[in-house]
Amino acid sequence: MISQVKLIAEPWDIGEGGYQVGNFPPLWTEWNGRYRDAVRDYWRGTGATLPEFASRFAGSADLYQSDRRRPLASINFITAHDGFTLRDLVSYNDKQEGDPVTDDSFLILFNGHHEPVEFRLPGTAIGEKWHVAVDTFQDGVTRPELHAEDCVHIEARSTLVLIRQ
């Protein structure tokens, strides 16, 4: 039973050299804060972030290729228990006090399974549309505009980012 446990490290600690992403031993996976930061910067359009974004989106091999580790050691996340909503994460550098912000203007759909899945889009407004901003399944086919309550086919091991129009 214990042999099937996935070990996940949170590589933050206080003090000099406290951030240890990419430095855990084989068999450990890690929350990849560099992925979060690169996605945030890319989404906000700050600086020359496309190469950094591409490296992180492709699995951060620079962090996980050494010592018999693979990019699967990276737990790619965008927001978690740090108090930022997804909207805050792409809008602010620091936590904002006050009422929580909710944002339903985009969806991130991730299929980590080995088989494709179907997802029904939310929405009740007649004529509500969704635009595909990112589609990691590279089949060369441009997805049509999607409408509220359409079923979306998501290929195995792929991610879709949809923006409400």
Coordinates of N, CA and C in Angstrom, one line a residue:
M1 N 0.8 -1.2 0.0 CA 0.0 0.0 0.0 C 0.9 1.3 0.0
I2 N 1.8 1.3 0.9 CA 2.7 2.5 1.0 C 3.5 2.7 -0.3
S3 N 3.8 1.7 -1.1 CA 4.5 1.8 -2.3 C 3.8 2.6 -3.4
Q4 N 2.5 2.7 -3.2 CA 1.7 3.5 -4.2 C 1.4 4.9 -3.8
V5 N 2.0 5.3 -2.7 CA 1.8 6.7 -2.2 C 2.6 7.7 -3.1
K6 N 2.0 8.8 -3.4 CA 2.8 9.8 -4.2 C 3.3 10.9 -3.2
L7 N 4.6 11.1 -3.1 CA 5.1 12.0 -2.2 C 5.2 13.4 -2.9
I8 N 4.6 14.4 -2.3 CA 4.5 15.7 -2.8 C 5.2 16.7 -1.8
A9 N 6.2 17.4 -2.3 CA 6.9 18.3 -1.4 C 6.4 19.8 -1.7
E10 N 6.4 20.6 -0.7 CA 6.1 22.0 -0.8 C 7.4 22.7 -0.6
P11 N 8.1 23.1 -1.6 CA 9.5 23.5 -1.5 C 9.8 24.9 -0.9
W12 N 8.9 25.4 -0.1 CA 9.1 26.7 0.5 C 9.5 26.6 2.0
D13 N 10.5 27.4 2.4 CA 10.9 27.5 3.7 C 11.5 28.9 4.0
I14 N 11.6 29.3 5.2 CA 12.2 30.6 5.5 C 13.7 30.5 5.5
G15 N 14.3 31.7 5.3 CA 15.7 31.8 5.4 C 16.4 31.7 4.0
E16 N 17.7 31.9 4.1 CA 18.6 31.9 2.9 C 18.4 30.5 2.2
G17 N 18.2 30.6 0.9 CA 18.1 29.3 0.1 C 16.9 28.5 0.5
G18 N 15.9 29.1 1.1 CA 14.7 28.3 1.5 C 13.8 27.7 0.4
Y19 N 13.8 28.4 -0.8 CA 13.0 27.9 -1.9 C 13.8 26.8 -2.6
Q20 N 13.3 25.6 -2.5 CA 14.1 24.4 -3.0 C 13.4 23.7 -4.2
V21 N 12.7 24.4 -5.0 CA 12.0 23.7 -6.1 C 13.0 23.0 -7.0
G22 N 12.8 21.8 -7.4 CA 13.7 21.0 -8.2 C 14.8 20.3 -7.5
N23 N 14.9 20.5 -6.2 CA 16.0 19.9 -5.5 C 15.7 18.7 -4.6
F24 N 14.5 18.2 -4.7 CA 14.1 17.0 -3.9 C 14.6 15.8 -4.6
P25 N 14.8 14.7 -3.8 CA 15.3 13.5 -4.4 C 14.3 12.8 -5.3
P26 N 14.8 11.8 -6.1 CA 13.9 11.0 -6.9 C 12.7 10.4 -6.1
L27 N 11.6 10.1 -6.8 CA 10.4 9.6 -6.2 C 9.5 10.7 -5.6
W28 N 10.1 11.9 -5.3 CA 9.3 13.0 -4.8 C 8.8 13.8 -6.0
T29 N 7.5 14.4 -5.9 CA 7.0 15.4 -6.8 C 7.0 16.7 -6.0
E30 N 6.9 17.8 -6.7 CA 6.9 19.1 -6.0 C 5.9 20.1 -6.6
W31 N 5.4 20.9 -5.7 CA 4.6 22.1 -6.2 C 5.5 23.0 -6.9
N32 N 5.3 23.3 -8.1 CA 6.2 24.1 -8.9 C 5.7 25.6 -9.0
G33 N 6.3 26.4 -8.1 CA 6.0 27.8 -8.0 C 6.4 28.6 -9.2
R34 N 7.5 28.1 -9.9 CA 8.0 28.8 -11.1 C 7.0 28.6 -12.2
Y35 N 6.2 27.5 -12.3 CA 5.2 27.3 -13.2 C 4.1 28.4 -13.0
R36 N 3.6 28.5 -11.7 CA 2.6 29.5 -11.3 C 3.0 30.9 -11.7
D37 N 4.3 31.2 -11.4 CA 4.7 32.6 -11.7 C 4.8 32.9 -13.2
A38 N 5.3 31.9 -14.0 CA 5.4 32.0 -15.4 C 4.0 32.2 -16.1
V39 N 3.0 31.4 -15.6 CA 1.7 31.5 -16.2 C 1.1 32.8 -15.8
R40 N 1.3 33.3 -14.6 CA 0.8 34.6 -14.2 C 1.4 35.7 -15.0
D41 N 2.7 35.7 -15.2 CA 3.4 36.7 -16.0 C 2.9 36.7 -17.5
Y42 N 2.8 35.5 -18.0 CA 2.4 35.4 -19.4 C 1.0 35.9 -19.6
W43 N 0.1 35.5 -18.7 CA -1.3 36.0 -18.7 C -1.4 37.5 -18.6
R44 N -0.6 38.1 -17.8 CA -0.6 39.6 -17.6 C 0.2 40.3 -18.7
G45 N 1.0 39.6 -19.5 CA 1.7 40.2 -20.6 C 2.9 41.0 -20.1
T46 N 3.5 40.5 -18.9 CA 4.7 41.3 -18.4 C 6.0 40.7 -18.9
G47 N 6.8 41.6 -19.4 CA 8.2 41.2 -19.8 C 8.2 40.1 -21.0
A48 N 9.4 39.7 -21.2 CA 9.7 38.6 -22.3 C 9.5 37.3 -21.6
T49 N 8.2 36.8 -21.5 CA 7.9 35.6 -20.7 C 7.6 34.4 -21.6
L50 N 7.5 34.5 -22.9 CA 7.1 33.4 -23.7 C 8.1 32.2 -23.6
P51 N 9.4 32.4 -23.6 CA 10.3 31.3 -23.4 C 10.1 30.6 -22.1
E52 N 10.0 31.5 -21.0 CA 9.8 30.9 -19.7 C 8.5 30.2 -19.6
F53 N 7.4 30.8 -20.1 CA 6.1 30.1 -20.1 C 6.2 28.7 -20.8
A54 N 6.8 28.7 -22.0 CA 6.9 27.5 -22.8 C 7.7 26.4 -22.0
S55 N 8.8 26.8 -21.3 CA 9.6 25.9 -20.6 C 8.8 25.3 -19.4
R56 N 8.1 26.1 -18.7 CA 7.3 25.7 -17.5 C 6.1 24.8 -18.0
F57 N 5.4 25.3 -19.1 CA 4.3 24.6 -19.6 C 4.6 23.2 -20.1
A58 N 5.9 23.0 -20.6 CA 6.4 21.8 -21.1 C 6.9 20.9 -20.0
G59 N 6.9 21.3 -18.8 CA 7.2 20.4 -17.7 C 8.5 20.8 -16.9
S60 N 9.0 21.9 -17.2 CA 10.2 22.4 -16.4 C 11.4 21.4 -16.4
A61 N 11.7 21.0 -17.5 CA 12.8 20.0 -17.6 C 14.1 20.5 -17.0
D62 N 14.3 21.8 -17.0 CA 15.6 22.4 -16.4 C 15.6 22.1 -14.9
L63 N 14.5 22.0 -14.3 CA 14.4 21.7 -12.9 C 14.4 20.2 -12.5
Y64 N 13.9 19.4 -13.4 CA 13.6 18.0 -13.0 C 14.4 17.0 -13.9
Q65 N 15.2 17.4 -14.8 CA 15.9 16.4 -15.7 C 17.1 15.7 -15.0
S66 N 17.7 16.4 -14.1 CA 18.9 15.9 -13.4 C 18.5 14.8 -12.4
D67 N 19.4 14.1 -11.9 CA 19.3 13.1 -10.9 C 18.1 12.1 -11.1
R68 N 18.0 11.6 -12.3 CA 17.0 10.6 -12.7 C 15.6 11.0 -12.5
R69 N 15.3 12.3 -12.5 CA 13.9 12.8 -12.3 C 13.4 13.2 -13.7
R70 N 12.1 13.3 -13.8 CA 11.5 13.6 -15.1 C 10.6 14.8 -14.8
P71 N 10.1 15.5 -15.9 CA 9.2 16.6 -15.7 C 7.9 16.2 -15.0
L72 N 7.6 14.9 -14.9 CA 6.4 14.4 -14.1 C 6.6 14.7 -12.7
A73 N 7.8 15.1 -12.2 CA 8.0 15.4 -10.8 C 7.4 16.8 -10.5
S74 N 7.0 17.6 -11.5 CA 6.5 18.9 -11.3 C 4.9 18.8 -11.1
I75 N 4.5 19.4 -10.0 CA 3.0 19.6 -9.8 C 2.7 21.0 -10.2
N76 N 2.2 21.1 -11.4 CA 1.9 22.4 -12.0 C 0.6 22.9 -11.4
F77 N 0.6 24.1 -10.8 CA -0.6 24.6 -10.2 C -0.6 26.1 -10.5
I78 N -1.7 26.7 -10.4 CA -1.8 28.2 -10.6 C -2.2 28.9 -9.3
T79 N -3.1 28.4 -8.6 CA -3.4 28.9 -7.3 C -3.8 27.8 -6.3
A80 N -3.6 28.0 -5.1 CA -3.9 27.0 -4.1 C -4.3 27.7 -2.8
H81 N -3.7 27.3 -1.7 CA -4.1 27.8 -0.4 C -3.4 29.1 0.1
D82 N -2.9 29.8 -0.9 CA -2.1 31.0 -0.5 C -3.0 32.3 -0.4
G83 N -4.3 32.1 -0.5 CA -5.2 33.3 -0.3 C -5.5 34.1 -1.6
F84 N -4.9 33.8 -2.7 CA -5.1 34.4 -4.0 C -6.3 33.7 -4.7
T85 N -7.2 34.4 -5.2 CA -8.1 33.8 -6.2 C -7.4 33.8 -7.5
L86 N -7.9 33.1 -8.5 CA -7.2 33.1 -9.8 C -7.2 34.5 -10.4
R87 N -8.3 35.2 -10.2 CA -8.3 36.6 -10.7 C -7.2 37.4 -10.0
D88 N -7.1 37.3 -8.7 CA -6.1 38.0 -7.9 C -4.7 37.7 -8.5
L89 N -4.5 36.4 -8.7 CA -3.2 36.0 -9.1 C -2.7 36.7 -10.4
V90 N -3.6 36.9 -11.3 CA -3.1 37.6 -12.6 C -3.3 39.1 -12.5
S91 N -3.9 39.6 -11.4 CA -4.1 41.0 -11.3 C -3.2 41.8 -10.3
Y92 N -2.8 41.1 -9.3 CA -2.0 41.8 -8.2 C -0.7 41.1 -7.9
N93 N 0.2 41.8 -7.3 CA 1.5 41.3 -6.9 C 1.4 40.8 -5.4
D94 N 0.5 41.4 -4.6 CA 0.3 41.0 -3.2 C -1.2 40.7 -3.0
K95 N -1.4 40.0 -1.8 CA -2.8 39.8 -1.4 C -3.5 41.1 -1.3
Q96 N -4.8 41.1 -1.6 CA -5.7 42.2 -1.5 C -6.6 42.0 -0.3
E97 N -6.8 42.9 0.5 CA -7.7 42.8 1.7 C -9.2 43.1 1.2
G98 N -10.1 42.6 1.9 CA -11.5 43.0 1.6 C -12.3 41.8 1.1
D99 N -13.4 42.0 0.4 CA -14.2 40.9 -0.1 C -13.5 40.1 -1.1
P100 N -13.8 38.8 -1.1 CA -13.2 37.9 -2.1 C -13.7 38.2 -3.5
V101 N -12.9 38.0 -4.5 CA -13.2 38.3 -5.8 C -13.5 36.9 -6.5
T102 N -14.6 36.9 -7.2 CA -14.9 35.7 -8.0 C -14.8 36.0 -9.4
D103 N -14.4 35.1 -10.3 CA -14.2 35.4 -11.7 C -14.7 34.2 -12.5
D104 N -15.8 34.3 -13.2 CA -16.2 33.2 -14.0 C -16.1 33.5 -15.5
S105 N -15.1 34.4 -15.8 CA -14.9 34.8 -17.2 C -14.0 33.8 -18.0
F106 N -13.4 32.9 -17.3 CA -12.6 31.9 -18.0 C -12.6 30.6 -17.2
L107 N -12.4 29.5 -18.0 CA -12.3 28.1 -17.4 C -11.0 27.5 -17.8
I108 N -10.4 26.8 -16.9 CA -9.2 26.0 -17.2 C -9.7 24.5 -17.0
L109 N -9.7 23.8 -18.1 CA -10.1 22.4 -18.1 C -8.9 21.5 -18.3
F110 N -8.6 20.7 -17.4 CA -7.4 19.8 -17.4 C -7.8 18.3 -17.4
N111 N -7.4 17.6 -18.3 CA -7.7 16.1 -18.3 C -6.4 15.4 -18.1
G112 N -6.2 14.9 -16.9 CA -5.0 14.1 -16.6 C -5.2 12.6 -16.8
H113 N -6.3 12.2 -17.3 CA -6.6 10.8 -17.6 C -5.9 10.3 -18.9
H114 N -5.9 9.0 -19.0 CA -5.3 8.4 -20.3 C -6.4 8.3 -21.4
E115 N -7.6 8.6 -21.1 CA -8.7 8.6 -22.0 C -9.3 10.0 -22.2
P116 N -9.9 10.3 -23.3 CA -10.6 11.6 -23.5 C -11.8 11.7 -22.6
V117 N -12.2 12.9 -22.3 CA -13.4 13.1 -21.4 C -14.3 14.2 -22.1
E118 N -15.6 14.2 -21.7 CA -16.5 15.2 -22.2 C -16.8 16.1 -21.0
F119 N -16.9 17.4 -21.3 CA -17.3 18.4 -20.2 C -18.4 19.3 -20.8
R120 N -19.4 19.5 -20.0 CA -20.5 20.4 -20.4 C -20.2 21.8 -19.9
L121 N -20.1 22.8 -20.8 CA -19.9 24.2 -20.4 C -21.0 24.7 -19.5
P122 N -20.6 25.6 -18.6 CA -21.7 26.2 -17.7 C -22.3 27.4 -18.5
G123 N -23.4 27.9 -18.0 CA -24.0 29.1 -18.5 C -25.4 28.9 -18.8
T124 N -26.2 29.9 -18.6 CA -27.6 29.8 -18.9 C -28.1 30.9 -19.8
A125 N -27.2 31.9 -20.0 CA -27.6 33.1 -20.9 C -27.6 32.6 -22.3
I126 N -28.7 33.0 -23.0 CA -28.8 32.6 -24.4 C -27.8 33.4 -25.2
G127 N -27.1 32.7 -26.1 CA -26.1 33.4 -26.9 C -24.7 33.5 -26.2
E128 N -24.6 33.0 -25.0 CA -23.3 33.1 -24.3 C -22.3 32.2 -25.0
K129 N -21.1 32.8 -25.3 CA -20.1 32.1 -26.1 C -18.8 32.0 -25.3
W130 N -18.0 31.0 -25.7 CA -16.6 30.7 -25.1 C -15.6 30.7 -26.3
H131 N -14.5 31.3 -26.1 CA -13.4 31.3 -27.1 C -12.3 30.4 -26.5
V132 N -11.6 29.6 -27.3 CA -10.5 28.8 -26.9 C -9.2 29.6 -26.9
A133 N -8.7 29.9 -25.7 CA -7.4 30.7 -25.6 C -6.2 29.8 -25.7
V134 N -6.2 28.6 -25.1 CA -5.1 27.6 -25.1 C -5.7 26.2 -25.3
D135 N -5.1 25.5 -26.2 CA -5.5 24.1 -26.4 C -4.2 23.3 -26.5
T136 N -3.8 22.5 -25.5 CA -2.5 21.8 -25.6 C -2.5 20.6 -26.4
F137 N -3.7 20.1 -26.9 CA -3.8 19.0 -27.8 C -3.5 19.5 -29.2
Q138 N -2.4 19.1 -29.7 CA -1.9 19.7 -31.0 C -2.3 18.9 -32.2
D139 N -3.6 18.9 -32.5 CA -4.0 18.1 -33.7 C -4.1 19.0 -35.0
G140 N -3.8 20.3 -34.8 CA -3.9 21.2 -36.0 C -5.3 21.6 -36.4
V141 N -6.3 21.2 -35.6 CA -7.6 21.6 -35.9 C -8.0 22.8 -35.0
T142 N -8.5 23.9 -35.6 CA -9.0 25.0 -34.9 C -10.4 24.7 -34.4
R143 N -10.6 24.9 -33.1 CA -11.9 24.6 -32.5 C -12.8 25.7 -32.8
P144 N -14.1 25.4 -33.1 CA -15.1 26.4 -33.4 C -15.4 27.2 -32.1
E145 N -16.1 28.3 -32.2 CA -16.6 29.0 -31.0 C -17.5 28.1 -30.3
L146 N -17.5 28.1 -29.0 CA -18.3 27.3 -28.2 C -19.4 28.1 -27.5
H147 N -20.5 27.4 -27.2 CA -21.7 28.1 -26.6 C -22.0 27.5 -25.3
A148 N -22.7 28.3 -24.4 CA -23.1 27.8 -23.1 C -23.8 26.4 -23.2
E149 N -23.4 25.5 -22.4 CA -23.9 24.2 -22.2 C -23.5 23.3 -23.4
D150 N -22.6 23.7 -24.3 CA -22.1 22.7 -25.3 C -21.2 21.7 -24.5
C151 N -21.1 20.5 -25.1 CA -20.2 19.5 -24.6 C -18.9 19.7 -25.3
V152 N -17.8 19.7 -24.5 CA -16.5 19.9 -25.0 C -15.7 18.6 -24.9
H153 N -15.1 18.1 -26.0 CA -14.3 16.9 -26.0 C -12.9 17.3 -25.6
I154 N -12.3 16.8 -24.5 CA -11.0 17.1 -24.0 C -10.1 15.8 -24.2
E155 N -9.1 15.9 -25.0 CA -8.3 14.7 -25.2 C -7.5 14.4 -24.0
A156 N -7.0 13.1 -23.9 CA -6.2 12.6 -22.8 C -5.0 13.5 -22.6
R157 N -4.7 13.7 -21.3 CA -3.5 14.5 -21.0 C -3.4 15.8 -21.7
S158 N -4.5 16.6 -21.7 CA -4.4 17.9 -22.3 C -5.2 18.9 -21.5
T159 N -5.0 20.2 -21.8 CA -5.6 21.3 -21.1 C -6.2 22.3 -22.1
L160 N -7.4 22.8 -21.7 CA -8.0 23.8 -22.5 C -8.2 25.0 -21.5
V161 N -8.0 26.2 -22.1 CA -8.3 27.4 -21.4 C -9.4 28.1 -22.2
L162 N -10.5 28.4 -21.7 CA -11.6 29.0 -22.4 C -11.9 30.4 -21.8
I163 N -12.2 31.4 -22.6 CA -12.6 32.7 -22.1 C -14.0 33.0 -22.6
R164 N -14.8 33.4 -21.6 CA -16.2 33.8 -21.8 C -16.2 35.1 -22.6
Q165 N -17.0 35.1 -23.7 CA -17.1 36.3 -24.5 C -18.4 37.0 -24.3

